[in-house]
PDB file of C-alpha atoms in Angstrom:
ATOM      1  CA  MET A 439       2.475 -10.646 -24.471  1.00 49.00           C
ATOM      2  CA  SER A 440       3.119  -7.922 -26.879  1.00 54.00           C
ATOM      3  CA  GLN A 441       3.916  -4.611 -25.020  1.00 65.00           C
ATOM      4  CA  ASP A 442       3.235  -2.161 -27.932  1.00 75.00           C
ATOM      5  CA  ARG A 443       3.038   1.317 -26.835  1.00 84.00           C
ATOM      6  CA  ASP A 444       2.062   4.459 -28.925  1.00 84.00           C
ATOM      7  CA  SER A 445       5.634   6.345 -29.230  1.00 86.00           C
ATOM      8  CA  ARG A 446       3.979   9.883 -28.968  1.00 84.00           C
ATOM      9  CA  LEU A 447       1.700   8.926 -25.925  1.00 87.00           C
ATOM     10  CA  GLU A 448       5.312   7.590 -24.326  1.00 86.00           C
ATOM     11  CA  SER A 449       6.971  10.948 -25.140  1.00 83.00           C
ATOM     12  CA  LEU A 450       3.936  13.021 -23.701  1.00 84.00           C
ATOM     13  CA  PHE A 451       3.810  10.793 -20.274  1.00 86.00           C
ATOM     14  CA  ALA A 452       7.847  11.435 -20.480  1.00 85.00           C
ATOM     15  CA  ASP A 453       7.396  15.319 -20.948  1.00 83.00           C
ATOM     16  CA  ALA A 454       4.739  15.304 -18.312  1.00 83.00           C
ATOM     17  CA  GLN A 455       7.117  14.136 -15.510  1.00 82.00           C
ATOM     18  CA  GLN A 456       8.047  17.002 -13.030  1.00 83.00           C
ATOM     19  CA  GLU A 457      11.019  17.070 -10.695  1.00 84.00           C
ATOM     20  CA  PHE A 458       9.905  17.371  -7.082  1.00 82.00           C
ATOM     21  CA  VAL A 459      12.332  18.008  -4.509  1.00 78.00           C
ATOM     22  CA  ASP A 460      10.291  19.842  -1.899  1.00 79.00           C
ATOM     23  CA  GLU A 461      11.210  20.388   1.568  1.00 83.00           C
ATOM     24  CA  ASN A 462       7.772  21.119   2.600  1.00 88.00           C
ATOM     25  CA  PHE A 463       6.295  17.904   1.336  1.00 90.00           C
ATOM     26  CA  SER A 464       8.793  16.044   3.525  1.00 90.00           C
ATOM     27  CA  SER A 465       8.386  18.092   6.405  1.00 91.00           C
ATOM     28  CA  ALA A 466       4.771  17.673   6.139  1.00 92.00           C
ATOM     29  CA  VAL A 467       5.126  13.903   6.127  1.00 93.00           C
ATOM     30  CA  MET A 468       7.553  13.772   9.121  1.00 93.00           C
ATOM     31  CA  ASN A 469       4.957  16.439  10.946  1.00 93.00           C
ATOM     32  CA  ARG A 470       2.136  13.717  10.261  1.00 92.00           C
ATOM     33  CA  ILE A 471       4.456  10.890  11.610  1.00 92.00           C
ATOM     34  CA  GLU A 472       5.290  12.910  14.705  1.00 92.00           C
ATOM     35  CA  ALA A 473       1.637  13.536  15.217  1.00 93.00           C
ATOM     36  CA  ARG A 474       0.690  10.040  14.787  1.00 90.00           C
ATOM     37  CA  GLY A 475       3.543   9.070  17.109  1.00 90.00           C
ATOM     38  CA  ARG A 476       1.932  11.080  19.841  1.00 93.00           C
ATOM     39  CA  ARG A 477      -1.632   9.947  19.450  1.00 94.00           C
ATOM     40  CA  VAL A 478      -0.038   6.171  19.732  1.00 93.00           C
ATOM     41  CA  LEU A 479       1.677   6.994  22.840  1.00 94.00           C
ATOM     42  CA  ILE A 480      -1.375   8.845  24.303  1.00 95.00           C
ATOM     43  CA  GLY A 481      -3.367   5.825  23.375  1.00 95.00           C
ATOM     44  CA  ARG A 482      -1.386   3.608  24.996  1.00 96.00           C
ATOM     45  CA  LEU A 483      -0.706   5.508  28.262  1.00 96.00           C
ATOM     46  CA  ALA A 484      -4.502   5.803  28.555  1.00 96.00           C
ATOM     47  CA  ILE A 485      -4.723   1.938  28.188  1.00 96.00           C
ATOM     48  CA  ALA A 486      -2.183   1.320  30.780  1.00 95.00           C
ATOM     49  CA  ALA A 487      -3.801   3.877  33.001  1.00 95.00           C
ATOM     50  CA  LEU A 488      -7.141   1.824  32.517  1.00 94.00           C
ATOM     51  CA  LEU A 489      -5.635  -1.637  33.111  1.00 91.00           C
ATOM     52  CA  ILE A 490      -3.992  -0.250  36.337  1.00 90.00           C
ATOM     53  CA  ALA A 491      -7.383   1.148  37.716  1.00 88.00           C
ATOM     54  CA  PHE A 492      -9.248  -2.192  36.434  1.00 85.00           C
ATOM     55  CA  GLU A 493      -6.646  -4.158  38.168  1.00 81.00           C
ATOM     56  CA  LEU A 494      -6.950  -2.044  41.367  1.00 82.00           C
ATOM     57  CA  LEU A 495     -10.711  -2.015  41.404  1.00 78.00           C
ATOM     58  CA  MET A 496     -10.933  -5.625  40.361  1.00 76.00           C
ATOM     59  CA  ASP A 497      -8.042  -7.250  42.200  1.00 76.00           C
ATOM     60  CA  SER A 498      -9.702 -10.117  43.821  1.00 79.00           C
ATOM     61  CA  PRO A 499     -12.652 -10.942  41.511  1.00 79.00           C
ATOM     62  CA  LEU A 500      -9.909 -10.994  38.532  1.00 77.00           C
ATOM     63  CA  GLN A 501      -7.562 -13.222  40.388  1.00 81.00           C
ATOM     64  CA  ASN A 502     -10.431 -15.441  41.174  1.00 85.00           C
ATOM     65  CA  SER A 503     -11.574 -15.586  37.255  1.00 84.00           C
ATOM     66  CA  VAL A 504      -7.956 -16.034  36.174  1.00 85.00           C
ATOM     67  CA  GLY A 505      -7.636 -19.041  38.617  1.00 87.00           C
ATOM     68  CA  ALA A 506     -10.941 -20.677  37.344  1.00 89.00           C
ATOM     69  CA  LEU A 507     -10.032 -20.287  33.758  1.00 90.00           C
ATOM     70  CA  THR A 508      -6.650 -21.698  34.060  1.00 89.00           C
ATOM     71  CA  GLU A 509      -8.156 -24.600  35.928  1.00 89.00           C
ATOM     72  CA  MET A 510     -10.982 -25.011  33.140  1.00 90.00           C
ATOM     73  CA  LEU A 511      -8.269 -25.113  30.468  1.00 90.00           C
ATOM     74  CA  GLY A 512      -6.197 -27.455  32.280  1.00 87.00           C
ATOM     75  CA  THR A 513      -9.234 -30.012  32.342  1.00 88.00           C
ATOM     76  CA  THR A 514      -8.311 -33.355  30.608  1.00 87.00           C
ATOM     77  CA  LEU A 515     -10.578 -34.104  27.854  1.00 87.00           C
ATOM     78  CA  PHE A 516     -10.015 -38.262  28.116  1.00 86.00           C
ATOM     79  CA  ASP A 517      -9.104 -40.253  30.933  1.00 86.00           C
ATOM     80  CA  ILE A 518      -6.214 -42.233  29.788  1.00 84.00           C
ATOM     81  CA  GLU A 519      -4.987 -45.314  31.805  1.00 84.00           C
ATOM     82  CA  HIS A 520      -1.606 -45.869  30.651  1.00 85.00           C
ATOM     83  CA  GLU A 521       0.983 -43.400  32.284  1.00 85.00           C
ATOM     84  CA  TRP A 522       3.301 -42.857  29.507  1.00 88.00           C
ATOM     85  CA  LEU A 523       0.722 -42.436  27.039  1.00 87.00           C
ATOM     86  CA  ALA A 524      -1.381 -39.955  29.229  1.00 86.00           C
ATOM     87  CA  PHE A 525       2.071 -37.984  29.834  1.00 85.00           C
ATOM     88  CA  THR A 526       2.746 -37.950  25.935  1.00 88.00           C
ATOM     89  CA  LEU A 527      -0.827 -36.786  24.870  1.00 87.00           C
ATOM     90  CA  ALA A 528      -0.986 -34.284  27.744  1.00 84.00           C
ATOM     91  CA  PRO A 529      -0.180 -31.239  25.462  1.00 84.00           C
ATOM     92  CA  VAL A 530      -3.373 -32.009  23.416  1.00 86.00           C
ATOM     93  CA  ASN A 531      -5.575 -33.766  25.826  1.00 89.00           C
ATOM     94  CA  SER A 532      -7.108 -30.717  27.485  1.00 90.00           C
ATOM     95  CA  ILE A 533      -9.512 -27.945  26.719  1.00 91.00           C
ATOM     96  CA  ALA A 534      -6.346 -25.587  26.151  1.00 92.00           C
ATOM     97  CA  GLY A 535      -4.691 -28.134  23.701  1.00 91.00           C
ATOM     98  CA  LEU A 536      -8.239 -28.453  21.913  1.00 91.00           C
ATOM     99  CA  LEU A 537      -8.418 -24.586  21.507  1.00 93.00           C
ATOM    100  CA  GLY A 538      -4.635 -24.390  20.433  1.00 93.00           C
ATOM    101  CA  LEU A 539      -5.236 -26.878  17.953  1.00 92.00           C
ATOM    102  CA  THR A 540      -8.763 -25.352  16.619  1.00 94.00           C
ATOM    103  CA  LEU A 541      -6.780 -22.040  16.137  1.00 94.00           C
ATOM    104  CA  VAL A 542      -4.101 -23.321  14.341  1.00 94.00           C
ATOM    105  CA  GLY A 543      -6.366 -25.143  12.080  1.00 94.00           C
ATOM    106  CA  LEU A 544      -8.476 -22.229  11.527  1.00 94.00           C
ATOM    107  CA  HIS A 545      -5.437 -20.206  10.622  1.00 91.00           C
ATOM    108  CA  LEU A 546      -4.126 -22.854   8.309  1.00 92.00           C
ATOM    109  CA  ALA A 547      -7.564 -22.918   6.566  1.00 90.00           C
ATOM    110  CA  TYR A 548      -7.705 -18.861   6.258  1.00 85.00           C
ATOM    111  CA  ARG A 549      -4.079 -18.990   4.680  1.00 81.00           C
ATOM    112  CA  LYS A 550      -5.092 -21.865   2.031  1.00 80.00           C
ATOM    113  CA  PHE A 551      -8.434 -19.958   1.072  1.00 79.00           C
ATOM    114  CA  PHE A 552      -7.604 -16.294   1.277  1.00 71.00           C
ATOM    115  CA  TYR A 553      -4.013 -16.143   0.350  1.00 59.00           C
TER     116      TYR A 553
ATOM    117  CA  MET B1440      25.439  17.567  10.501  1.00 49.00           C
ATOM    118  CA  PRO B1441      26.551  18.000   6.899  1.00 52.00           C
ATOM    119  CA  ALA B1442      28.772  14.881   6.972  1.00 55.00           C
ATOM    120  CA  THR B1443      25.902  12.714   8.106  1.00 57.00           C
ATOM    121  CA  ARG B1444      23.633  14.118   5.455  1.00 59.00           C
ATOM    122  CA  ASN B1445      26.029  13.421   2.681  1.00 70.00           C
ATOM    123  CA  TYR B1446      26.623  10.048   3.996  1.00 81.00           C
ATOM    124  CA  TYR B1447      22.698   9.409   3.451  1.00 85.00           C
ATOM    125  CA  ALA B1448      22.434  11.215   0.236  1.00 84.00           C
ATOM    126  CA  GLU B1449      25.310   8.778  -1.220  1.00 84.00           C
ATOM    127  CA  GLY B1450      24.522   5.738   0.446  1.00 86.00           C
ATOM    128  CA  PRO B1451      22.782   2.760  -1.427  1.00 91.00           C
ATOM    129  CA  GLU B1452      18.955   2.735  -1.218  1.00 92.00           C
ATOM    130  CA  ALA B1453      18.806  -0.920   0.343  1.00 93.00           C
ATOM    131  CA  LEU B1454      21.257   0.193   3.382  1.00 94.00           C
ATOM    132  CA  ILE B1455      18.853   3.477   3.428  1.00 94.00           C
ATOM    133  CA  VAL B1456      15.855   1.253   3.869  1.00 94.00           C
ATOM    134  CA  SER B1457      17.410  -0.747   6.508  1.00 94.00           C
ATOM    135  CA  LEU B1458      18.303   2.268   8.637  1.00 94.00           C
ATOM    136  CA  ALA B1459      14.709   3.528   8.076  1.00 94.00           C
ATOM    137  CA  ALA B1460      13.337   0.168   9.159  1.00 94.00           C
ATOM    138  CA  LYS B1461      15.200   0.348  12.472  1.00 93.00           C
ATOM    139  CA  GLY B1462      13.659   3.847  13.162  1.00 90.00           C
ATOM    140  CA  ASP B1463      16.256   6.084  11.778  1.00 92.00           C
ATOM    141  CA  ARG B1464      14.212   9.168  10.737  1.00 91.00           C
ATOM    142  CA  ASP B1465      17.160  10.893   8.744  1.00 92.00           C
ATOM    143  CA  ALA B1466      17.335   7.629   6.759  1.00 93.00           C
ATOM    144  CA  PHE B1467      13.420   8.102   5.982  1.00 94.00           C
ATOM    145  CA  THR B1468      13.548  11.494   5.060  1.00 92.00           C
ATOM    146  CA  GLU B1469      16.162  10.937   2.714  1.00 93.00           C
ATOM    147  CA  LEU B1470      13.870   8.272   1.225  1.00 93.00           C
ATOM    148  CA  LEU B1471      11.259  10.623   0.858  1.00 92.00           C
ATOM    149  CA  ARG B1472      13.735  12.994  -0.752  1.00 92.00           C
ATOM    150  CA  ARG B1473      14.546  10.429  -3.219  1.00 92.00           C
ATOM    151  CA  ARG B1474      11.181   8.878  -3.857  1.00 93.00           C
ATOM    152  CA  GLN B1475       8.632  11.683  -3.522  1.00 93.00           C
ATOM    153  CA  SER B1476       9.117  12.754  -7.406  1.00 92.00           C
ATOM    154  CA  TRP B1477       8.243   9.282  -8.637  1.00 93.00           C
ATOM    155  CA  LEU B1478       5.238   9.078  -6.214  1.00 94.00           C
ATOM    156  CA  ARG B1479       3.797  12.431  -6.888  1.00 93.00           C
ATOM    157  CA  ASN B1480       4.112  12.180 -10.347  1.00 92.00           C
ATOM    158  CA  PHE B1481       2.199   8.835 -10.293  1.00 94.00           C
ATOM    159  CA  MET B1482      -0.605  10.037  -8.107  1.00 93.00           C
ATOM    160  CA  ARG B1483      -0.876  12.967 -10.208  1.00 91.00           C
ATOM    161  CA  ARG B1484      -1.591  10.879 -13.539  1.00 91.00           C
ATOM    162  CA  CYS B1485      -3.824   8.666 -11.240  1.00 91.00           C
ATOM    163  CA  CYS B1486      -5.952  11.325  -9.889  1.00 87.00           C
ATOM    164  CA  GLY B1487      -5.527  14.517 -12.106  1.00 84.00           C
ATOM    165  CA  ASP B1488      -5.657  16.633  -8.840  1.00 85.00           C
ATOM    166  CA  GLU B1489      -2.464  17.948  -7.484  1.00 86.00           C
ATOM    167  CA  VAL B1490      -3.927  18.377  -3.939  1.00 90.00           C
ATOM    168  CA  LEU B1491      -5.276  15.205  -3.815  1.00 92.00           C
ATOM    169  CA  ALA B1492      -2.268  13.457  -5.358  1.00 92.00           C
ATOM    170  CA  ASP B1493       0.095  15.146  -2.629  1.00 92.00           C
ATOM    171  CA  ASP B1494      -2.181  14.064   0.155  1.00 94.00           C
ATOM    172  CA  LEU B1495      -2.520  10.642  -1.016  1.00 95.00           C
ATOM    173  CA  SER B1496       1.464  10.750  -1.248  1.00 95.00           C
ATOM    174  CA  GLN B1497       1.880  11.733   2.188  1.00 95.00           C
ATOM    175  CA  GLN B1498      -0.676   9.021   3.308  1.00 94.00           C
ATOM    176  CA  LEU B1499       1.539   6.632   1.426  1.00 96.00           C
ATOM    177  CA  PHE B1500       4.643   7.466   3.081  1.00 95.00           C
ATOM    178  CA  LEU B1501       3.016   7.291   6.586  1.00 95.00           C
ATOM    179  CA  GLN B1502       2.056   3.663   5.628  1.00 94.00           C
ATOM    180  CA  VAL B1503       5.755   3.046   4.441  1.00 95.00           C
ATOM    181  CA  TRP B1504       7.003   4.368   7.880  1.00 95.00           C
ATOM    182  CA  ARG B1505       4.618   2.181   9.769  1.00 92.00           C
ATOM    183  CA  LYS B1506       5.195  -1.051   7.656  1.00 93.00           C
ATOM    184  CA  ILE B1507       8.637  -0.782   6.554  1.00 93.00           C
ATOM    185  CA  ARG B1508       9.777  -2.948   9.220  1.00 92.00           C
ATOM    186  CA  GLN B1509       7.931  -5.753   7.582  1.00 90.00           C
ATOM    187  CA  LEU B1510       9.729  -5.516   4.270  1.00 91.00           C
ATOM    188  CA  ARG B1511      12.289  -8.445   4.236  1.00 88.00           C
ATOM    189  CA  GLU B1512      14.346  -7.477   1.261  1.00 91.00           C
ATOM    190  CA  PRO B1513      15.339  -3.821   1.335  1.00 92.00           C
ATOM    191  CA  GLU B1514      16.853  -4.260  -2.124  1.00 92.00           C
ATOM    192  CA  LYS B1515      13.166  -4.627  -3.241  1.00 92.00           C
ATOM    193  CA  PHE B1516      12.062  -1.348  -1.820  1.00 94.00           C
ATOM    194  CA  GLY B1517      11.085   0.453  -5.134  1.00 93.00           C
ATOM    195  CA  SER B1518       8.617  -2.601  -6.003  1.00 91.00           C
ATOM    196  CA  TRP B1519       7.136  -2.815  -2.774  1.00 94.00           C
ATOM    197  CA  LEU B1520       6.352   0.928  -2.869  1.00 95.00           C
ATOM    198  CA  GLN B1521       5.074   0.753  -6.386  1.00 94.00           C
ATOM    199  CA  ARG B1522       2.718  -2.185  -5.060  1.00 93.00           C
ATOM    200  CA  MET B1523       1.753   0.017  -2.016  1.00 94.00           C
ATOM    201  CA  ALA B1524       0.899   2.936  -4.171  1.00 95.00           C
ATOM    202  CA  VAL B1525      -1.275   1.089  -6.696  1.00 93.00           C
ATOM    203  CA  ASN B1526      -3.087  -0.463  -3.580  1.00 93.00           C
ATOM    204  CA  LEU B1527      -3.637   2.890  -2.024  1.00 94.00           C
ATOM    205  CA  TRP B1528      -4.925   4.192  -5.206  1.00 92.00           C
ATOM    206  CA  LEU B1529      -7.335   1.398  -5.768  1.00 90.00           C
ATOM    207  CA  GLN B1530      -8.582   1.562  -2.071  1.00 90.00           C
ATOM    208  CA  HIS B1531      -9.317   5.345  -2.658  1.00 91.00           C
ATOM    209  CA  GLN B1532     -11.305   4.600  -5.982  1.00 86.00           C
ATOM    210  CA  ARG B1533     -13.370   2.029  -4.350  1.00 83.00           C
ATOM    211  CA  LYS B1534     -14.082   4.303  -1.508  1.00 82.00           C
ATOM    212  CA  ASN B1535     -14.730   7.533  -3.198  1.00 78.00           C
ATOM    213  CA  ASP B1536     -15.895   6.601  -6.999  1.00 67.00           C
ATOM    214  CA  PRO B1537     -18.978   4.838  -7.384  1.00 59.00           C
ATOM    215  CA  LEU B1538     -18.387   4.127 -11.164  1.00 57.00           C
ATOM    216  CA  TRP B1539     -14.677   2.603 -10.313  1.00 58.00           C
ATOM    217  CA  ASN B1540     -16.038  -0.710 -11.596  1.00 58.00           C
ATOM    218  CA  ALA B1541     -17.889   0.332 -14.608  1.00 57.00           C
ATOM    219  CA  GLU B1542     -16.498  -1.590 -17.104  1.00 53.00           C
ATOM    220  CA  ASP B1543     -17.108   0.977 -20.045  1.00 51.00           C
ATOM    221  CA  GLU B1544     -17.522   4.822 -20.501  1.00 48.00           C
ATOM    222  CA  ALA B1545     -18.030   5.729 -16.715  1.00 47.00           C
ATOM    223  CA  ASN B1546     -16.561   9.302 -16.946  1.00 50.00           C
ATOM    224  CA  VAL B1547     -18.176  12.224 -18.972  1.00 48.00           C
ATOM    225  CA  PRO B1548     -17.881  11.555 -22.662  1.00 48.00           C
ATOM    226  CA  PRO B1549     -15.253  14.112 -24.149  1.00 46.00           C
ATOM    227  CA  SER B1550     -17.387  16.913 -25.593  1.00 48.00           C
ATOM    228  CA  GLN B1551     -15.872  20.049 -27.723  1.00 47.00           C
ATOM    229  CA  GLN B1552     -15.326  21.729 -24.166  1.00 47.00           C
ATOM    230  CA  ASP B1553     -13.661  18.566 -22.680  1.00 43.00           C
ATOM    231  CA  LEU B1554     -11.407  18.286 -25.624  1.00 42.00           C
ATOM    232  CA  ALA B1555     -10.126  21.546 -25.022  1.00 41.00           C
ATOM    233  CA  VAL B1556      -9.385  20.624 -21.257  1.00 39.00           C
ATOM    234  CA  ALA B1557      -8.212  17.366 -22.346  1.00 38.00           C
ATOM    235  CA  MET B1558      -5.018  18.970 -23.891  1.00 49.00           C
ATOM    236  CA  ASP B1559      -3.576  18.191 -20.488  1.00 74.00           C
ATOM    237  CA  LEU B1560      -2.376  14.449 -19.970  1.00 85.00           C
ATOM    238  CA  ASP B1561      -3.885  14.443 -16.499  1.00 86.00           C
ATOM    239  CA  LYS B1562      -7.319  15.813 -17.396  1.00 84.00           C
ATOM    240  CA  ALA B1563      -7.406  13.569 -20.405  1.00 87.00           C
ATOM    241  CA  LEU B1564      -6.139  10.539 -18.250  1.00 90.00           C
ATOM    242  CA  ALA B1565      -9.259  11.578 -15.676  1.00 88.00           C
ATOM    243  CA  MET B1566     -11.857  10.971 -18.595  1.00 87.00           C
ATOM    244  CA  LEU B1567     -10.719   7.207 -18.849  1.00 90.00           C
ATOM    245  CA  PRO B1568     -12.837   4.948 -16.739  1.00 89.00           C
ATOM    246  CA  GLY B1569     -10.874   3.776 -13.429  1.00 87.00           C
ATOM    247  CA  ARG B1570      -9.377   0.771 -14.367  1.00 88.00           C
ATOM    248  CA  GLU B1571      -8.358   1.652 -18.015  1.00 91.00           C
ATOM    249  CA  ARG B1572      -6.799   4.665 -16.366  1.00 92.00           C
ATOM    250  CA  LEU B1573      -4.655   2.559 -14.068  1.00 93.00           C
ATOM    251  CA  CYS B1574      -3.626   0.067 -16.615  1.00 94.00           C
ATOM    252  CA  VAL B1575      -2.694   2.705 -19.069  1.00 93.00           C
ATOM    253  CA  ILE B1576      -0.699   4.973 -16.229  1.00 93.00           C
ATOM    254  CA  LEU B1577       1.015   1.469 -15.464  1.00 94.00           C
ATOM    255  CA  SER B1578       1.872   0.977 -19.112  1.00 93.00           C
ATOM    256  CA  TYR B1579       3.111   4.209 -20.211  1.00 92.00           C
ATOM    257  CA  HIS B1580       4.179   6.048 -16.680  1.00 89.00           C
ATOM    258  CA  GLU B1581       5.539   2.930 -14.923  1.00 90.00           C
ATOM    259  CA  ARG B1582       6.622   1.175 -18.192  1.00 90.00           C
ATOM    260  CA  LEU B1583       5.550  -2.131 -16.699  1.00 92.00           C
ATOM    261  CA  SER B1584       4.947  -5.182 -19.016  1.00 91.00           C
ATOM    262  CA  HIS B1585       1.518  -6.620 -19.450  1.00 91.00           C
ATOM    263  CA  GLY B1586       2.363  -9.369 -17.146  1.00 91.00           C
ATOM    264  CA  GLU B1587       3.687  -7.165 -14.339  1.00 91.00           C
ATOM    265  CA  ILE B1588       0.443  -5.130 -14.405  1.00 92.00           C
ATOM    266  CA  VAL B1589      -1.699  -8.531 -14.300  1.00 92.00           C
ATOM    267  CA  ALA B1590       0.360  -9.366 -11.177  1.00 89.00           C
ATOM    268  CA  LEU B1591      -0.233  -5.822  -9.737  1.00 89.00           C
ATOM    269  CA  VAL B1592      -3.743  -5.212 -10.112  1.00 87.00           C
ATOM    270  CA  ASP B1593      -5.377  -8.613 -10.018  1.00 83.00           C
ATOM    271  CA  MET B1594      -6.969  -8.632 -13.569  1.00 87.00           C
ATOM    272  CA  GLN B1595      -7.082 -11.178 -16.223  1.00 90.00           C
ATOM    273  CA  PRO B1596      -4.185 -10.825 -18.886  1.00 91.00           C
ATOM    274  CA  GLY B1597      -7.003 -10.201 -21.611  1.00 92.00           C
ATOM    275  CA  THR B1598      -8.658  -7.510 -19.476  1.00 92.00           C
ATOM    276  CA  VAL B1599      -5.497  -5.660 -18.951  1.00 93.00           C
ATOM    277  CA  LYS B1600      -4.542  -5.839 -22.489  1.00 92.00           C
ATOM    278  CA  SER B1601      -7.974  -4.355 -23.790  1.00 92.00           C
ATOM    279  CA  HIS B1602      -7.807  -1.840 -20.917  1.00 93.00           C
ATOM    280  CA  ILE B1603      -4.627  -0.435 -22.189  1.00 93.00           C
ATOM    281  CA  HIS B1604      -5.541  -0.703 -26.102  1.00 93.00           C
ATOM    282  CA  ARG B1605      -8.903   0.908 -25.649  1.00 92.00           C
ATOM    283  CA  GLY B1606      -7.243   3.580 -23.011  1.00 92.00           C
ATOM    284  CA  SER B1607      -4.341   4.353 -25.261  1.00 92.00           C
ATOM    285  CA  ARG B1608      -6.724   4.758 -28.173  1.00 91.00           C
ATOM    286  CA  ARG B1609      -9.135   7.294 -26.073  1.00 90.00           C
ATOM    287  CA  LEU B1610      -5.730   9.174 -24.727  1.00 88.00           C
ATOM    288  CA  GLN B1611      -4.773   9.352 -28.342  1.00 88.00           C
ATOM    289  CA  GLU B1612      -7.949  11.008 -29.432  1.00 86.00           C
ATOM    290  CA  LEU B1613      -8.274  13.301 -26.563  1.00 84.00           C
ATOM    291  CA  LEU B1614      -4.641  14.420 -26.972  1.00 81.00           C
ATOM    292  CA  SER B1615      -4.474  14.726 -30.769  1.00 78.00           C
ATOM    293  CA  ALA B1616      -3.820  18.440 -30.529  1.00 67.00           C
ATOM    294  CA  TYR B1617      -0.488  17.497 -29.039  1.00 63.00           C
ATOM    295  CA  GLY B1618      -0.004  15.066 -32.122  1.00 59.00           C
ATOM    296  CA  ALA B1619      -0.512  11.658 -30.417  1.00 53.00           C
ATOM    297  CA  SER B1620      -1.712   9.599 -33.481  1.00 50.00           C
ATOM    298  CA  ALA B1621      -5.664   8.891 -33.358  1.00 45.00           C
TER     299      ALA B1621
END
């Protein structure tokens, strides 16, 4: 591919270059970084406080829900008679396994079509 | 500490980038010092507005601070920064310029009054449609090859070539008072 450039335009671009070594610019960026860091910290503290409050309020119902969910995820999809085969397929022969495989499949499909 | 400052100022960029990626703020400040000229010039060519250019440059450095840990090869910091700058500018254009996607004369055609204004490179660049302007800047300011521009802006090679050709011709016309061949 030809890269022909007009020499006069090239020199105009070169002449337009300015040297910036501006401490104010650097400190403005660092101030914005500090401010963002503070906002993130406050956000995390707020979320932590909410989670603690939620845990205190919902202690018992939450534990019941988590227990039920864990039980549901562990439910086997197919009854396999042979013990060794059931043991081998155990990681995928459950609702959790199915969910995991679906997520991996979706991730691979996303990478294939959108990258 | 002056000794530390000298160490940062003289250190190779890849090392400074690695330190900044580990959260070293002095190293990041050194990167700011080294790269701000390039970035602020690039943004000024893109938007022709000093205040906006500096604001976008600051936004970009904020993004760099957030994402620098993701950079696997510190020695490629320059091209990584360049790609982020182009992407930020493209995002800004898509968000703020409804005529960004217009293929042809999107901006005000140069009148006699405009020609007087166009003596300034940035103002002349601002008269080019968005994509054309970006391709010209990447070719002349960044001195990228057509292939590199294609990879950076996700356009067809023929489109990039014609944008550069057309954009250069328009710039030559607008800047003829400076002696650029029309």
